[in-house]
Short mmCIF file of C-alpha atoms and ligand atoms in Angstrom, two decimals:
data_model
loop_
_atom_site.label_atom_id
_atom_site.label_comp_id
_atom_site.label_asym_id
_atom_site.label_seq_id
_atom_site.Cartn_x
_atom_site.Cartn_y
_atom_site.Cartn_z
CA GLY A 1 -45.88 -22.94 -1.00
CA GLY A 2 -45.17 -26.95 -2.11
CA GLY A 3 -48.82 -27.29 0.38
CA SER A 4 -47.26 -29.05 3.32
CA ASN A 5 -48.46 -27.16 6.38
CA LEU A 6 -52.29 -28.31 4.69
CA GLN A 7 -51.30 -32.24 4.43
CA ALA A 8 -49.89 -31.60 7.81
CA LEU A 9 -53.02 -30.31 8.79
CA HIS A 10 -55.48 -32.26 7.41
CA ALA A 11 -54.13 -35.39 8.19
CA TYR A 12 -53.79 -34.19 12.40
CA LEU A 13 -57.77 -33.39 11.95
CA GLU A 14 -58.04 -36.26 10.86
CA ARG A 15 -56.12 -38.15 13.74
CA VAL A 16 -57.96 -36.01 16.04
CA GLY A 17 -61.48 -34.89 14.57
CA GLY A 18 -63.03 -32.11 15.75
CA ALA A 19 -62.47 -29.51 12.73
CA LYS A 20 -62.05 -30.45 8.67
CA VAL A 21 -61.04 -28.96 6.24
CA VAL A 22 -63.58 -28.05 4.00
CA LEU A 23 -62.13 -25.45 1.90
CA VAL A 24 -58.39 -25.22 0.27
CA VAL A 25 -58.07 -21.29 -1.62
CA SER A 26 -55.08 -20.31 -2.99
CA ASP A 27 -54.66 -17.11 -5.40
CA ARG A 28 -52.33 -19.16 -7.74
CA ALA A 29 -54.13 -22.34 -10.27
CA SER A 30 -50.75 -24.08 -9.68
CA SER A 31 -50.02 -25.06 -6.43
CA THR A 32 -50.29 -28.15 -5.82
CA ALA A 33 -52.10 -27.39 -2.11
CA LEU A 34 -55.24 -27.08 -4.92
CA SER A 35 -53.78 -29.71 -6.92
CA TRP A 36 -54.16 -32.71 -3.06
CA ALA A 37 -57.07 -31.57 -1.98
CA ALA A 38 -58.82 -32.27 -5.04
CA GLU A 39 -57.57 -35.61 -5.56
CA ARG A 40 -58.84 -36.75 -1.55
CA GLY A 41 -62.43 -34.85 -2.84
CA ILE A 42 -61.56 -31.84 -0.74
CA GLU A 43 -63.19 -28.36 -2.70
CA THR A 44 -60.76 -25.52 -4.19
CA ALA A 45 -60.91 -21.91 -5.16
CA ILE A 46 -58.72 -20.55 -6.97
CA LEU A 47 -59.08 -16.52 -6.68
CA GLU A 48 -56.70 -14.75 -9.27
CA SER A 49 -57.04 -11.28 -9.61
CA GLN A 50 -60.23 -11.19 -7.13
CA ALA A 51 -57.85 -12.31 -4.31
CA ASN A 52 -57.57 -8.25 -3.02
CA ASP A 53 -61.46 -8.37 -3.51
CA PRO A 54 -63.03 -8.28 0.34
CA ARG A 55 -66.21 -9.34 -1.23
CA THR A 56 -65.10 -11.91 -2.98
CA LEU A 57 -63.09 -13.84 -0.73
CA LEU A 58 -65.89 -13.11 2.67
CA ARG A 59 -68.75 -14.61 0.12
CA LEU A 60 -66.54 -17.33 -0.04
CA LEU A 61 -65.71 -18.34 2.84
CA GLU A 62 -68.92 -17.78 4.32
CA SER A 63 -70.99 -19.73 2.13
CA HIS A 64 -67.94 -22.58 2.67
CA ARG A 65 -69.29 -21.99 6.52
CA VAL A 66 -65.66 -21.67 6.86
CA GLU A 67 -65.13 -21.18 10.46
CA LEU A 68 -61.61 -21.14 11.42
CA VAL A 69 -59.04 -19.52 8.40
CA VAL A 70 -55.53 -20.33 7.63
CA LEU A 71 -53.26 -19.12 5.91
CA ALA A 72 -49.98 -21.16 4.95
CA GLY A 73 -48.17 -20.34 2.38
CA TYR A 74 -50.31 -17.08 1.86
CA LEU A 75 -48.04 -14.41 0.50
CA ARG A 76 -50.45 -12.04 0.30
CA LEU A 77 -52.28 -9.30 2.97
CA VAL A 78 -55.44 -10.11 3.88
CA PRO A 79 -58.51 -7.47 2.45
CA ALA A 80 -58.66 -5.18 6.49
CA GLU A 81 -62.50 -5.96 5.99
CA VAL A 82 -62.24 -9.74 6.15
CA VAL A 83 -60.05 -10.20 9.11
CA ARG A 84 -62.00 -7.63 10.80
CA ALA A 85 -64.92 -10.24 9.53
CA TYR A 86 -62.70 -14.03 10.90
CA ARG A 87 -60.31 -11.51 14.07
CA GLY A 88 -59.64 -14.74 16.23
CA ARG A 89 -60.42 -16.68 13.95
CA MET A 90 -57.75 -16.25 11.12
CA VAL A 91 -54.24 -17.38 11.83
CA ASN A 92 -51.04 -17.59 10.01
CA VAL A 93 -48.10 -19.61 10.41
CA HIS A 94 -44.39 -17.49 9.64
CA PRO A 95 -40.92 -19.64 9.75
CA ALA A 96 -38.97 -17.68 11.77
CA LEU A 97 -39.94 -16.28 15.99
CA LEU A 98 -41.85 -12.64 15.70
CA PRO A 99 -41.14 -10.35 16.02
CA ALA A 100 -38.35 -10.56 14.45
CA PHE A 101 -37.44 -11.73 10.18
CA GLY A 102 -41.09 -10.71 9.30
CA GLY A 103 -43.04 -8.53 8.22
CA PRO A 104 -43.51 -7.36 4.12
CA GLN A 105 -40.97 -8.26 1.51
CA MET A 106 -40.21 -11.70 4.66
CA TYR A 107 -41.35 -14.51 2.98
CA GLY A 108 -39.81 -18.06 1.37
CA ALA A 109 -35.90 -18.56 1.93
CA ARG A 110 -35.41 -14.52 2.29
CA VAL A 111 -36.55 -15.37 5.72
CA HIS A 112 -33.92 -17.73 6.44
CA ARG A 113 -31.54 -16.06 3.97
CA ALA A 114 -32.00 -12.99 7.04
CA VAL A 115 -32.14 -15.03 10.41
CA LEU A 116 -28.57 -16.83 8.86
CA GLU A 117 -27.16 -13.69 8.33
CA ALA A 118 -27.86 -11.93 11.40
CA GLY A 119 -25.96 -14.18 12.94
CA ALA A 120 -29.00 -15.71 14.96
CA ARG A 121 -27.75 -19.46 16.89
CA LEU A 122 -32.08 -19.52 16.97
CA SER A 123 -35.07 -19.96 14.69
CA GLY A 124 -38.35 -21.59 14.11
CA PRO A 125 -41.83 -21.02 13.46
CA THR A 126 -44.55 -18.97 15.34
CA VAL A 127 -48.17 -19.09 14.72
CA HIS A 128 -50.36 -15.99 15.32
CA PHE A 129 -53.52 -14.59 15.18
CA VAL A 130 -54.20 -12.34 11.85
CA ASP A 131 -53.91 -8.31 11.85
CA GLU A 132 -54.88 -5.42 9.28
CA MET A 133 -50.92 -5.64 8.93
CA TYR A 134 -47.63 -8.87 7.55
CA ASP A 135 -46.96 -11.02 10.32
CA HIS A 136 -47.40 -8.81 12.83
CA GLY A 137 -51.17 -10.20 15.50
CA ALA A 138 -50.80 -11.84 18.27
CA ILE A 139 -48.29 -14.61 19.03
CA ILE A 140 -49.56 -17.88 19.80
CA ALA A 141 -46.53 -20.03 19.70
CA GLN A 142 -43.81 -20.18 18.49
CA TRP A 143 -41.29 -23.92 18.71
CA PRO A 144 -37.60 -22.93 19.52
CA VAL A 145 -35.18 -25.04 15.92
CA PRO A 146 -31.58 -24.30 16.23
CA VAL A 147 -29.42 -22.23 13.38
CA PHE A 148 -26.13 -24.39 13.13
CA ALA A 149 -22.59 -23.30 11.36
CA GLY A 150 -22.31 -23.32 8.36
CA ASP A 151 -26.61 -24.02 7.70
CA THR A 152 -27.62 -23.20 4.27
CA ASP A 153 -30.56 -20.79 3.90
CA ALA A 154 -32.38 -24.99 2.22
CA ALA A 155 -31.42 -26.14 5.72
CA LEU A 156 -32.70 -24.05 8.15
CA ALA A 157 -35.84 -23.92 5.88
CA ALA A 158 -36.69 -27.59 5.81
CA ARG A 159 -35.98 -27.57 9.87
CA VAL A 160 -38.09 -25.15 10.50
CA LEU A 161 -40.58 -26.59 8.25
CA ARG A 162 -40.44 -29.72 10.01
CA ALA A 163 -40.99 -27.64 12.81
CA GLU A 164 -44.07 -26.25 11.57
CA HIS A 165 -45.78 -28.88 10.55
CA LEU A 166 -46.01 -30.68 14.30
CA LEU A 167 -47.00 -26.67 15.24
CA LEU A 168 -49.24 -25.51 13.05
CA PRO A 169 -51.72 -28.16 13.22
CA ARG A 170 -52.07 -28.37 17.16
CA VAL A 171 -52.58 -24.86 17.98
CA ALA A 172 -55.25 -24.33 14.69
CA HIS A 173 -57.11 -27.18 16.58
CA LEU A 174 -56.96 -25.84 19.09
CA VAL A 175 -58.14 -22.62 18.31
CA ALA A 176 -60.72 -24.60 16.25
CA SER A 177 -61.83 -25.97 20.28
CA GLY A 178 -62.22 -22.33 21.13
CA ARG A 179 -59.30 -23.70 23.59
CA ILE A 180 -56.99 -21.02 22.78
CA ARG A 181 -58.81 -17.09 21.59
CA LEU A 182 -58.60 -13.63 21.29
CA ASP A 183 -59.80 -11.23 23.95
CA ALA A 184 -60.52 -8.46 23.68
CA ASN A 185 -58.23 -6.81 24.45
CA GLY A 186 -55.97 -8.27 21.86
CA ARG A 187 -54.54 -11.25 23.46
CA VAL A 188 -54.04 -14.27 23.97
CA ALA A 189 -56.23 -16.49 25.99
CA THR A 190 -55.57 -19.24 26.66
CA MET A 191 -57.37 -22.12 28.88
CA HIS A 192 -55.37 -22.19 32.36
CA SER A 193 -54.74 -26.50 31.54
CA ASP A 194 -54.02 -25.69 28.61
CA PRO A 195 -50.96 -23.45 27.15
CA PRO A 196 -50.17 -23.63 23.64
CA ASP A 197 -46.91 -24.56 24.32
CA ARG A 198 -46.94 -27.57 26.62
CA ALA A 199 -50.15 -28.91 23.93
CA ALA A 200 -48.00 -27.50 20.64
CA PHE A 201 -44.76 -30.58 23.23
C1 LIG B 1 -43.86 -22.17 5.40
O1 LIG B 1 -42.34 -22.28 5.26
C2 LIG B 1 -44.50 -21.15 6.06
O2 LIG B 1 -44.25 -20.20 7.11
C3 LIG B 1 -44.26 -19.69 4.96
O3 LIG B 1 -44.54 -21.14 3.22
C4 LIG B 1 -44.08 -21.84 3.38
C5 LIG B 1 -44.93 -22.75 3.00
O4 LIG B 1 -45.17 -24.34 3.10
N1 LIG B 1 -44.92 -18.70 4.72
P1 LIG B 1 -46.43 -25.07 2.17
O5 LIG B 1 -46.58 -24.76 1.19
O6 LIG B 1 -46.97 -25.09 3.69
O7 LIG B 1 -45.26 -26.77 2.42
#
């Protein structure tokens, strides 16, 4: 995508501390996220043909001591070996309220068109732990956004994206600090005093 979630995440972490963006990876050399990061001295990597090779990916993440992977607009399925190595340490943002309007081929404008075609009155971002299937892992937090009569997919996408920029950094920070985690049963565990939705709002 345009890398706007990366920018929101970076700005939030600069403000609150406790975690920082150490590496930006894209499978597209033309990604704005890469040039934006490089201008700020953040390390970058481009994975084109090697994006599906788990060893290359794991080596890259481990060599930069990456502790949490945040997927934002990354359209490929992350190889199962990498998912396993980073279970509970990899989150994704999806621009609709899962489990509806997700899965393979559900990305970009298609998601918002499907929401409009279904006549749903609510949409909004979902942040979830990543598992071996598209848009399927345990849901951590969601942010409801209204769908208005006469909305276009672009108008709805922009409204949802603004909520993504608020929700994703906060959730990523809570996971990075261990206040939200994936338990042994694959469920989201939160510190009693720190429910993700309250923290997010
Ligand atoms: C976001 O809407 C995200 O949910 C989706 O792709 C878009 C990426 O936007 N998966 P950006 O690159 O962060 O601007």
